[in-house]
mmCIF file of C-alpha atoms in Angstrom:
data_model
loop_
_atom_site.group_PDB
_atom_site.id
_atom_site.type_symbol
_atom_site.label_atom_id
_atom_site.label_comp_id
_atom_site.label_asym_id
_atom_site.label_seq_id
_atom_site.Cartn_x
_atom_site.Cartn_y
_atom_site.Cartn_z
ATOM 1 C CA MET A 1198 37.617 -61.391 -66.507
ATOM 2 C CA THR A 1199 37.945 -61.421 -62.733
ATOM 3 C CA ARG A 1200 40.281 -58.790 -61.351
ATOM 4 C CA LEU A 1201 42.283 -59.083 -58.158
ATOM 5 C CA PRO A 1202 40.751 -57.308 -55.130
ATOM 6 C CA GLU A 1203 43.785 -55.029 -54.960
ATOM 7 C CA GLU A 1204 43.030 -53.888 -58.518
ATOM 8 C CA VAL A 1205 39.453 -52.815 -57.895
ATOM 9 C CA HIS A 1206 39.294 -52.091 -54.146
ATOM 10 C CA TYR A 1207 41.089 -49.393 -52.284
ATOM 11 C CA ASN A 1208 40.112 -49.174 -48.615
ATOM 12 C CA LYS A 1209 41.430 -51.625 -46.063
ATOM 13 C CA ALA A 1210 38.902 -53.503 -43.955
ATOM 14 C CA PHE A 1211 38.958 -56.360 -41.481
ATOM 15 C CA GLY A 1212 36.632 -59.000 -40.153
ATOM 16 C CA TRP A 1213 36.341 -62.736 -39.566
ATOM 17 C CA ALA A 1214 36.177 -65.241 -42.416
ATOM 18 C CA ALA A 1215 35.902 -68.938 -43.091
ATOM 19 C CA LYS A 1216 38.932 -70.028 -45.106
ATOM 20 C CA ASP A 1217 37.621 -73.469 -46.094
ATOM 21 C CA SER A 1218 34.681 -75.846 -45.650
ATOM 22 C CA SER A 1219 35.625 -76.612 -42.059
ATOM 23 C CA GLY A 1220 33.566 -73.509 -41.363
ATOM 24 C CA VAL A 1221 35.944 -72.245 -38.701
ATOM 25 C CA LEU A 1222 36.149 -68.459 -38.712
ATOM 26 C CA SER A 1223 39.288 -66.450 -37.964
ATOM 27 C CA PRO A 1224 40.531 -62.862 -38.414
ATOM 28 C CA PHE A 1225 40.830 -61.721 -42.012
ATOM 29 C CA ASN A 1226 42.011 -58.552 -43.741
ATOM 30 C CA PHE A 1227 40.509 -57.479 -47.049
ATOM 31 C CA PHE A 1228 39.659 -54.450 -49.194
ATOM 32 C CA THR A 1229 36.433 -52.566 -49.877
ATOM 33 C CA ARG A 1230 35.793 -50.319 -52.824
ATOM 34 C CA GLU A 1231 35.883 -46.579 -52.346
ATOM 35 C CA THR A 1232 32.551 -44.875 -51.791
ATOM 36 C CA GLY A 1233 30.935 -44.509 -55.220
ATOM 37 C CA GLU A 1234 28.539 -41.749 -56.211
ATOM 38 C CA LYS A 1235 25.489 -43.808 -55.172
ATOM 39 C CA ASP A 1236 27.147 -45.661 -52.292
ATOM 40 C CA VAL A 1237 26.641 -45.479 -48.558
ATOM 41 C CA THR A 1238 29.633 -46.395 -46.408
ATOM 42 C CA PHE A 1239 28.867 -47.263 -42.808
ATOM 43 C CA LYS A 1240 30.574 -48.529 -39.690
ATOM 44 C CA VAL A 1241 29.166 -51.929 -38.733
ATOM 45 C CA LEU A 1242 27.972 -51.969 -35.127
ATOM 46 C CA TYR A 1243 26.024 -55.248 -34.906
ATOM 47 C CA CYS A 1244 25.494 -58.285 -37.105
ATOM 48 C CA GLY A 1245 23.134 -61.187 -36.505
ATOM 49 C CA ILE A 1246 24.090 -64.817 -37.074
ATOM 50 C CA CYS A 1247 21.621 -66.422 -39.484
ATOM 51 C CA HIS A 1248 21.257 -70.182 -39.906
ATOM 52 C CA SER A 1249 22.179 -69.743 -43.564
ATOM 53 C CA ASP A 1250 25.585 -68.453 -42.411
ATOM 54 C CA LEU A 1251 26.195 -71.951 -41.048
ATOM 55 C CA HIS A 1252 25.383 -73.537 -44.395
ATOM 56 C CA MET A 1253 27.573 -71.082 -46.277
ATOM 57 C CA VAL A 1254 30.706 -71.283 -44.122
ATOM 58 C CA LYS A 1255 30.633 -75.084 -44.523
ATOM 59 C CA ASN A 1256 29.739 -74.959 -48.234
ATOM 60 C CA GLU A 1257 26.698 -77.140 -47.603
ATOM 61 C CA TRP A 1258 24.887 -75.582 -50.565
ATOM 62 C CA GLY A 1259 27.892 -76.037 -52.847
ATOM 63 C CA ASN A 1260 28.308 -72.390 -53.880
ATOM 64 C CA SER A 1261 30.601 -70.898 -51.230
ATOM 65 C CA ILE A 1262 33.630 -68.854 -52.312
ATOM 66 C CA TYR A 1263 36.520 -68.716 -49.851
ATOM 67 C CA PRO A 1264 37.664 -66.783 -47.973
ATOM 68 C CA LEU A 1265 34.087 -66.061 -46.959
ATOM 69 C CA VAL A 1266 33.049 -63.249 -44.602
ATOM 70 C CA PRO A 1267 29.445 -64.054 -43.577
ATOM 71 C CA GLY A 1268 26.716 -61.817 -42.247
ATOM 72 C CA HIS A 1269 23.555 -60.362 -43.794
ATOM 73 C CA GLU A 1270 21.765 -58.968 -40.739
ATOM 74 C CA ILE A 1271 23.817 -55.806 -40.499
ATOM 75 C CA VAL A 1272 23.236 -52.482 -38.752
ATOM 76 C CA GLY A 1273 25.504 -49.534 -38.222
ATOM 77 C CA GLU A 1274 26.144 -45.815 -38.613
ATOM 78 C CA VAL A 1275 26.818 -43.956 -41.861
ATOM 79 C CA THR A 1276 30.337 -42.552 -42.153
ATOM 80 C CA GLU A 1277 30.379 -41.387 -45.781
ATOM 81 C CA ILE A 1278 27.986 -41.012 -48.720
ATOM 82 C CA GLY A 1279 28.434 -40.622 -52.457
ATOM 83 C CA CYS A 1280 27.628 -37.376 -54.252
ATOM 84 C CA LYS A 1281 24.343 -38.726 -55.682
ATOM 85 C CA VAL A 1282 23.015 -40.303 -52.486
ATOM 86 C CA GLN A 1283 19.668 -38.767 -51.542
ATOM 87 C CA LYS A 1284 18.217 -40.791 -48.676
ATOM 88 C CA PHE A 1285 21.063 -40.819 -46.159
ATOM 89 C CA LYS A 1286 23.638 -38.617 -44.482
ATOM 90 C CA ALA A 1287 26.614 -39.169 -42.173
ATOM 91 C CA GLY A 1288 25.510 -40.282 -38.721
ATOM 92 C CA ASP A 1289 22.297 -41.996 -39.872
ATOM 93 C CA ARG A 1290 21.337 -45.388 -38.413
ATOM 94 C CA VAL A 1291 21.110 -47.886 -41.270
ATOM 95 C CA GLY A 1292 20.785 -51.567 -42.047
ATOM 96 C CA VAL A 1293 21.601 -54.016 -44.843
ATOM 97 C CA GLY A 1294 20.012 -57.413 -45.308
ATOM 98 C CA CYS A 1295 20.540 -60.289 -47.715
ATOM 99 C CA MET A 1296 21.206 -58.441 -50.968
ATOM 100 C CA VAL A 1297 23.347 -55.581 -52.244
ATOM 101 C CA GLY A 1298 22.588 -55.556 -55.971
ATOM 102 C CA SER A 1299 20.113 -56.381 -58.747
ATOM 103 C CA CYS A 1300 19.569 -55.504 -62.392
ATOM 104 C CA HIS A 1301 16.969 -52.738 -61.735
ATOM 105 C CA SER A 1302 15.309 -53.458 -65.104
ATOM 106 C CA CYS A 1303 13.556 -56.852 -64.994
ATOM 107 C CA ASP A 1304 9.872 -57.250 -64.102
ATOM 108 C CA ASN A 1305 10.779 -58.247 -60.556
ATOM 109 C CA CYS A 1306 12.940 -55.179 -59.972
ATOM 110 C CA ILE A 1307 10.363 -52.853 -61.553
ATOM 111 C CA ASN A 1308 7.762 -54.288 -59.155
ATOM 112 C CA ASN A 1309 9.961 -53.863 -56.043
ATOM 113 C CA LEU A 1310 10.822 -57.556 -55.921
ATOM 114 C CA GLU A 1311 14.584 -57.278 -56.196
ATOM 115 C CA ASN A 1312 14.829 -60.422 -54.067
ATOM 116 C CA TYR A 1313 13.571 -62.427 -57.074
ATOM 117 C CA CYS A 1314 15.765 -60.716 -59.666
ATOM 118 C CA PRO A 1315 17.703 -63.331 -61.701
ATOM 119 C CA LYS A 1316 20.806 -61.143 -61.307
ATOM 120 C CA MET A 1317 20.368 -60.431 -57.598
ATOM 121 C CA ILE A 1318 23.702 -60.045 -55.767
ATOM 122 C CA PHE A 1319 23.887 -61.493 -52.278
ATOM 123 C CA THR A 1320 25.483 -59.499 -49.470
ATOM 124 C CA TYR A 1321 28.315 -61.996 -49.181
ATOM 125 C CA GLY A 1322 29.861 -64.757 -51.239
ATOM 126 C CA THR A 1323 28.769 -63.408 -54.643
ATOM 127 C CA LYS A 1324 30.701 -61.612 -57.363
ATOM 128 C CA TYR A 1325 29.862 -57.906 -57.519
ATOM 129 C CA TYR A 1326 29.725 -55.801 -60.700
ATOM 130 C CA ASP A 1327 33.446 -55.057 -60.444
ATOM 131 C CA GLY A 1328 34.332 -58.767 -60.288
ATOM 132 C CA ALA A 1329 35.237 -58.778 -56.600
ATOM 133 C CA VAL A 1330 33.520 -61.135 -54.157
ATOM 134 C CA THR A 1331 31.141 -59.487 -51.700
ATOM 135 C CA HIS A 1332 31.925 -59.658 -47.989
ATOM 136 C CA GLY A 1333 29.313 -59.563 -45.247
ATOM 137 C CA GLY A 1334 28.772 -57.992 -41.867
ATOM 138 C CA TYR A 1335 31.224 -59.955 -39.746
ATOM 139 C CA SER A 1336 33.458 -56.989 -40.538
ATOM 140 C CA ASN A 1337 34.132 -53.409 -39.512
ATOM 141 C CA THR A 1338 32.725 -51.574 -42.528
ATOM 142 C CA MET A 1339 30.363 -51.927 -45.493
ATOM 143 C CA VAL A 1340 30.048 -50.034 -48.773
ATOM 144 C CA VAL A 1341 26.582 -50.548 -50.299
ATOM 145 C CA ASP A 1342 24.486 -48.956 -53.042
ATOM 146 C CA GLU A 1343 21.929 -46.773 -51.243
ATOM 147 C CA HIS A 1344 19.054 -48.633 -52.933
ATOM 148 C CA PHE A 1345 19.864 -51.654 -50.767
ATOM 149 C CA VAL A 1346 20.197 -49.747 -47.493
ATOM 150 C CA VAL A 1347 17.278 -49.237 -45.090
ATOM 151 C CA SER A 1348 16.785 -46.580 -42.462
ATOM 152 C CA ILE A 1349 16.521 -47.697 -38.828
ATOM 153 C CA PRO A 1350 14.094 -45.595 -36.723
ATOM 154 C CA GLU A 1351 15.476 -44.114 -33.524
ATOM 155 C CA ASN A 1352 13.158 -46.080 -31.230
ATOM 156 C CA LEU A 1353 14.493 -49.461 -32.375
ATOM 157 C CA PRO A 1354 17.591 -50.764 -30.555
ATOM 158 C CA LEU A 1355 20.243 -51.582 -33.140
ATOM 159 C CA ASP A 1356 21.283 -54.928 -31.678
ATOM 160 C CA ALA A 1357 17.753 -56.367 -31.528
ATOM 161 C CA THR A 1358 16.921 -54.889 -34.949
ATOM 162 C CA ALA A 1359 19.758 -56.571 -36.861
ATOM 163 C CA PRO A 1360 18.024 -59.986 -37.242
ATOM 164 C CA LEU A 1361 14.901 -58.306 -38.623
ATOM 165 C CA LEU A 1362 16.853 -57.693 -41.836
ATOM 166 C CA CYS A 1363 16.717 -61.409 -42.646
ATOM 167 C CA ALA A 1364 14.554 -63.288 -40.151
ATOM 168 C CA GLY A 1365 12.077 -60.439 -39.797
ATOM 169 C CA ILE A 1366 11.441 -59.853 -43.485
ATOM 170 C CA THR A 1367 11.418 -63.615 -44.115
ATOM 171 C CA VAL A 1368 8.274 -63.979 -41.973
ATOM 172 C CA TYR A 1369 6.729 -60.550 -42.642
ATOM 173 C CA SER A 1370 6.652 -60.862 -46.432
ATOM 174 C CA PRO A 1371 4.646 -64.123 -46.648
ATOM 175 C CA LEU A 1372 2.188 -62.925 -44.004
ATOM 176 C CA ARG A 1373 1.446 -59.963 -46.276
ATOM 177 C CA PHE A 1374 1.640 -61.707 -49.661
ATOM 178 C CA TYR A 1375 -0.536 -64.699 -48.742
ATOM 179 C CA GLY A 1376 -3.134 -62.508 -47.030
ATOM 180 C CA LEU A 1377 -2.494 -63.880 -43.552
ATOM 181 C CA ASP A 1378 -2.339 -60.367 -42.112
ATOM 182 C CA LYS A 1379 -6.065 -59.722 -41.626
ATOM 183 C CA PRO A 1380 -7.360 -59.178 -38.075
ATOM 184 C CA GLY A 1381 -9.285 -62.169 -36.792
ATOM 185 C CA LEU A 1382 -7.666 -64.760 -39.048
ATOM 186 C CA ARG A 1383 -6.311 -67.866 -37.340
ATOM 187 C CA VAL A 1384 -2.629 -68.352 -38.166
ATOM 188 C CA GLY A 1385 -0.390 -71.220 -37.117
ATOM 189 C CA VAL A 1386 3.366 -70.868 -36.634
ATOM 190 C CA VAL A 1387 5.415 -74.053 -36.816
ATOM 191 C CA GLY A 1388 8.658 -73.920 -34.839
ATOM 192 C CA LEU A 1389 9.622 -71.475 -32.109
ATOM 193 C CA GLY A 1390 13.135 -70.436 -33.066
ATOM 194 C CA GLY A 1391 14.716 -67.407 -34.692
ATOM 195 C CA LEU A 1392 12.081 -67.185 -37.430
ATOM 196 C CA GLY A 1393 9.191 -68.603 -35.447
ATOM 197 C CA HIS A 1394 9.280 -66.219 -32.507
ATOM 198 C CA LEU A 1395 9.300 -63.256 -34.912
ATOM 199 C CA ALA A 1396 6.435 -64.754 -36.915
ATOM 200 C CA VAL A 1397 4.406 -64.850 -33.697
ATOM 201 C CA LYS A 1398 5.218 -61.215 -32.918
ATOM 202 C CA PHE A 1399 4.419 -59.903 -36.395
ATOM 203 C CA ALA A 1400 1.245 -61.972 -36.765
ATOM 204 C CA LYS A 1401 -0.034 -60.813 -33.369
ATOM 205 C CA ALA A 1402 0.734 -57.184 -34.236
ATOM 206 C CA MET A 1403 -1.333 -57.624 -37.417
ATOM 207 C CA GLY A 1404 -4.292 -58.658 -35.278
ATOM 208 C CA THR A 1405 -4.443 -62.371 -36.027
ATOM 209 C CA ASN A 1406 -5.148 -65.216 -33.627
ATOM 210 C CA VAL A 1407 -1.889 -67.186 -33.378
ATOM 211 C CA THR A 1408 -1.379 -70.876 -32.622
ATOM 212 C CA VAL A 1409 2.186 -72.049 -32.044
ATOM 213 C CA ILE A 1410 2.762 -75.598 -33.329
ATOM 214 C CA SER A 1411 5.755 -77.377 -31.817
ATOM 215 C CA THR A 1412 7.104 -80.823 -31.071
ATOM 216 C CA SER A 1413 8.229 -79.577 -27.633
ATOM 217 C CA PRO A 1414 5.576 -79.264 -24.893
ATOM 218 C CA SER A 1415 8.170 -77.410 -22.820
ATOM 219 C CA LYS A 1416 7.812 -74.361 -25.096
ATOM 220 C CA GLN A 1417 4.155 -73.815 -24.251
ATOM 221 C CA LYS A 1418 4.761 -71.340 -21.430
ATOM 222 C CA GLU A 1419 7.206 -69.343 -23.549
ATOM 223 C CA ALA A 1420 4.778 -69.203 -26.470
ATOM 224 C CA LEU A 1421 1.723 -68.178 -24.467
ATOM 225 C CA GLU A 1422 3.130 -66.032 -21.671
ATOM 226 C CA ASN A 1423 6.240 -64.419 -23.152
ATOM 227 C CA LEU A 1424 5.422 -64.165 -26.864
ATOM 228 C CA GLY A 1425 1.686 -63.661 -26.567
ATOM 229 C CA ALA A 1426 0.440 -66.550 -28.710
ATOM 230 C CA ASP A 1427 -3.237 -67.406 -28.256
ATOM 231 C CA SER A 1428 -2.872 -71.192 -28.210
ATOM 232 C CA PHE A 1429 -0.308 -73.963 -28.370
ATOM 233 C CA LEU A 1430 -0.468 -77.307 -30.155
ATOM 234 C CA VAL A 1431 1.939 -80.204 -29.670
ATOM 235 C CA SER A 1432 2.361 -81.713 -33.121
ATOM 236 C CA ARG A 1433 3.245 -85.157 -31.728
ATOM 237 C CA ASP A 1434 0.020 -85.330 -29.719
ATOM 238 C CA GLN A 1435 -2.583 -87.069 -31.880
ATOM 239 C CA ASP A 1436 -5.466 -85.889 -29.719
ATOM 240 C CA GLN A 1437 -4.405 -82.250 -30.120
ATOM 241 C CA LEU A 1438 -3.940 -82.696 -33.857
ATOM 242 C CA GLN A 1439 -7.399 -84.228 -34.162
ATOM 243 C CA ALA A 1440 -8.946 -81.375 -32.197
ATOM 244 C CA GLY A 1441 -7.200 -78.840 -34.426
ATOM 245 C CA ILE A 1442 -8.347 -80.223 -37.787
ATOM 246 C CA GLY A 1443 -9.762 -77.506 -40.039
ATOM 247 C CA THR A 1444 -9.197 -74.641 -37.612
ATOM 248 C CA LEU A 1445 -6.457 -72.530 -39.263
ATOM 249 C CA ASP A 1446 -6.624 -70.090 -42.177
ATOM 250 C CA GLY A 1447 -2.897 -70.369 -42.777
ATOM 251 C CA ILE A 1448 0.360 -71.723 -41.399
ATOM 252 C CA ILE A 1449 3.839 -70.217 -41.459
ATOM 253 C CA ASP A 1450 6.237 -73.171 -41.267
ATOM 254 C CA THR A 1451 9.685 -72.053 -40.092
ATOM 255 C CA VAL A 1452 11.278 -75.455 -39.435
ATOM 256 C CA SER A 1453 14.431 -76.116 -41.473
ATOM 257 C CA THR A 1454 14.651 -79.875 -40.862
ATOM 258 C CA GLN A 1455 12.686 -82.635 -42.570
ATOM 259 C CA HIS A 1456 9.196 -83.052 -41.069
ATOM 260 C CA PRO A 1457 5.799 -84.394 -42.194
ATOM 261 C CA LEU A 1458 3.487 -81.941 -43.963
ATOM 262 C CA LEU A 1459 0.320 -84.063 -43.939
ATOM 263 C CA PRO A 1460 -0.639 -83.261 -40.308
ATOM 264 C CA LEU A 1461 -0.154 -79.541 -41.008
ATOM 265 C CA LEU A 1462 -2.385 -79.660 -44.083
ATOM 266 C CA GLY A 1463 -5.037 -81.289 -41.948
ATOM 267 C CA LEU A 1464 -5.086 -78.287 -39.626
ATOM 268 C CA LEU A 1465 -6.005 -75.945 -42.470
ATOM 269 C CA LYS A 1466 -9.510 -74.824 -43.335
ATOM 270 C CA SER A 1467 -10.666 -75.060 -46.951
ATOM 271 C CA HIS A 1468 -8.611 -72.619 -49.067
ATOM 272 C CA GLY A 1469 -5.992 -72.616 -46.314
ATOM 273 C CA LYS A 1470 -2.356 -71.860 -47.060
ATOM 274 C CA LEU A 1471 0.767 -73.623 -45.808
ATOM 275 C CA VAL A 1472 3.808 -71.418 -46.357
ATOM 276 C CA ILE A 1473 7.147 -73.199 -45.968
ATOM 277 C CA LEU A 1474 10.132 -70.993 -45.115
ATOM 278 C CA GLY A 1475 12.729 -73.551 -44.024
ATOM 279 C CA ILE A 1476 15.229 -75.154 -46.400
ATOM 280 C CA PRO A 1477 15.558 -78.833 -45.387
ATOM 281 C CA GLY A 1478 18.394 -80.970 -46.653
ATOM 282 C CA LYS A 1479 16.039 -83.470 -48.323
ATOM 283 C CA PRO A 1480 12.909 -82.938 -50.460
ATOM 284 C CA PHE A 1481 9.506 -83.045 -48.779
ATOM 285 C CA GLU A 1482 7.179 -85.967 -49.386
ATOM 286 C CA LEU A 1483 3.840 -84.634 -50.531
ATOM 287 C CA GLN A 1484 0.522 -86.316 -51.219
ATOM 288 C CA VAL A 1485 -1.820 -84.585 -53.647
ATOM 289 C CA PHE A 1486 -5.206 -85.553 -52.230
ATOM 290 C CA PRO A 1487 -4.930 -83.463 -49.035
ATOM 291 C CA LEU A 1488 -4.479 -80.415 -51.282
ATOM 292 C CA ILE A 1489 -7.418 -81.283 -53.531
ATOM 293 C CA GLN A 1490 -9.718 -81.794 -50.560
ATOM 294 C CA GLY A 1491 -10.339 -78.202 -49.566
ATOM 295 C CA ARG A 1492 -8.417 -76.497 -52.393
ATOM 296 C CA LYS A 1493 -5.434 -75.924 -50.129
ATOM 297 C CA LEU A 1494 -2.236 -74.239 -51.170
ATOM 298 C CA ILE A 1495 1.428 -74.834 -50.380
ATOM 299 C CA GLY A 1496 3.642 -71.817 -50.998
ATOM 300 C CA ARG A 1497 7.179 -70.635 -50.481
ATOM 301 C CA SER A 1498 8.792 -67.264 -49.921
ATOM 302 C CA MET A 1499 12.271 -65.713 -49.781
ATOM 303 C CA ILE A 1500 12.982 -62.492 -47.848
ATOM 304 C CA GLY A 1501 11.393 -59.408 -49.499
ATOM 305 C CA GLY A 1502 12.107 -56.493 -51.786
ATOM 306 C CA MET A 1503 13.668 -53.277 -50.540
ATOM 307 C CA LYS A 1504 10.407 -51.323 -50.351
ATOM 308 C CA GLU A 1505 8.816 -54.083 -48.296
ATOM 309 C CA THR A 1506 11.904 -54.434 -46.084
ATOM 310 C CA GLN A 1507 11.709 -50.759 -45.137
ATOM 311 C CA GLU A 1508 7.962 -51.194 -44.582
ATOM 312 C CA MET A 1509 8.710 -54.118 -42.241
ATOM 313 C CA ILE A 1510 11.244 -52.088 -40.244
ATOM 314 C CA ASP A 1511 8.791 -49.201 -39.906
ATOM 315 C CA PHE A 1512 6.044 -51.632 -38.835
ATOM 316 C CA ALA A 1513 8.378 -53.096 -36.220
ATOM 317 C CA ALA A 1514 9.126 -49.609 -34.904
ATOM 318 C CA GLU A 1515 5.413 -48.750 -34.742
ATOM 319 C CA HIS A 1516 4.533 -51.953 -32.886
ATOM 320 C CA ASN A 1517 7.713 -52.231 -30.776
ATOM 321 C CA ILE A 1518 8.740 -55.538 -32.331
ATOM 322 C CA LYS A 1519 12.271 -56.596 -31.437
ATOM 323 C CA THR A 1520 14.171 -59.834 -31.809
ATOM 324 C CA ASP A 1521 14.940 -61.802 -28.639
ATOM 325 C CA ILE A 1522 18.729 -61.952 -28.771
ATOM 326 C CA GLU A 1523 21.940 -63.012 -27.078
ATOM 327 C CA VAL A 1524 24.700 -60.495 -27.765
ATOM 328 C CA ILE A 1525 28.173 -61.997 -28.145
ATOM 329 C CA ALA A 1526 31.737 -60.856 -28.746
ATOM 330 C CA MET A 1527 33.396 -61.409 -32.113
ATOM 331 C CA ASP A 1528 35.839 -63.978 -30.768
ATOM 332 C CA TYR A 1529 32.918 -66.085 -29.465
ATOM 333 C CA VAL A 1530 31.532 -66.608 -32.965
ATOM 334 C CA ASN A 1531 32.761 -70.196 -33.487
ATOM 335 C CA THR A 1532 31.290 -71.271 -30.161
ATOM 336 C CA ALA A 1533 28.041 -69.516 -31.069
ATOM 337 C CA ILE A 1534 27.876 -71.393 -34.361
ATOM 338 C CA ASP A 1535 28.342 -74.702 -32.532
ATOM 339 C CA ARG A 1536 25.558 -73.739 -30.136
ATOM 340 C CA LEU A 1537 23.285 -72.661 -32.992
ATOM 341 C CA LEU A 1538 23.732 -76.075 -34.613
ATOM 342 C CA LYS A 1539 22.423 -77.584 -31.371
ATOM 343 C CA GLY A 1540 19.543 -75.117 -31.127
ATOM 344 C CA ASP A 1541 21.102 -73.634 -28.002
ATOM 345 C CA VAL A 1542 20.095 -69.985 -28.444
ATOM 346 C CA LYS A 1543 17.048 -67.934 -27.537
ATOM 347 C CA TYR A 1544 16.444 -66.873 -30.223
ATOM 348 C CA ARG A 1545 19.177 -65.174 -32.234
ATOM 349 C CA PHE A 1546 22.882 -64.515 -31.723
ATOM 350 C CA VAL A 1547 23.996 -60.967 -32.508
ATOM 351 C CA ILE A 1548 27.684 -60.070 -32.708
ATOM 352 C CA ASP A 1549 28.714 -56.802 -31.067
ATOM 353 C CA ILE A 1550 30.963 -55.782 -33.929
ATOM 354 C CA GLY A 1551 31.482 -52.180 -32.887
ATOM 355 C CA ASN A 1552 32.866 -52.969 -29.438
ATOM 356 C CA THR A 1553 34.559 -56.344 -29.878
ATOM 357 C CA LEU A 1554 35.940 -56.671 -33.424
ATOM 358 C CA ARG A 1555 39.647 -55.864 -33.381
ATOM 359 C CA PRO A 1556 42.031 -55.470 -36.352
ATOM 360 C CA SER A 1557 44.306 -58.429 -36.986
ATOM 361 C CA SER A 1558 47.994 -58.019 -37.564
#
């Protein structure tokens, strides 16, 4: 039985929410639970805008629950901890990504893969154990089980770290899992957006030779000079595609729109791996023979477990990896979403929650 928020939650909170599938966000008051014995309560300071937020506020995946407070790239400062919390204390810099709960007992959870737990609870838009719907980081405060909270090292700026909690782990995890993290390997990155620019940074820090693959020749200078990629390939240029056949050990494909896979498979060496991270609106068309010829593999991936997420943050701190961001005020969020739909951001919007979110009447 679902209980009313007022019956299970006690502390007042405020943020911005979508009230319906129009996707327009506006001020919203709600309740959070009190700090439980294993909970960390923290003041939200910054929250990134992920492309999945756009899908959710408009109910494009058909599972949105309104009112919906988005945001799963969240960083802030601890204000209170439960009596059994061991890893954090008041004043600590912390972050929360895409999930806030799991069963802790299935094979996935036991193997630090909470992100694949059948009972995984998303940071927003999902019913929590108490029956209330979770609210995300477009808000002033979060109460989260300490297992799903990561520590943010002091040398990482909070604003540029926020998107690492979704975009960063989304590219880091497949680089590790599919073995594309070995120095000297040749790795392609398709798309130079929020995910793509971080894939370049992480892959370079791992010591690989990185080729950016894009439909836009205008991005060549950015890829080579600003992000440090080793080469650039225009995917619409047949001569460049021909020259690149069989040259890559793996490809991280970050594009979320429909696009042909056959040319990408052609760029792979034998035993090469094409890892698709985007979620297009229509299924891909796939021919089998390009996979058979060379024993090539197509794989997928979704964020990472909590152990790996902390590992990614620590790796970013060690190698000075930060997201390229545009910081915005809370009341600019609807304009930012419109711009994100048009690809008009370099490369991630981050909301300055701590300084610009104001309580509504």
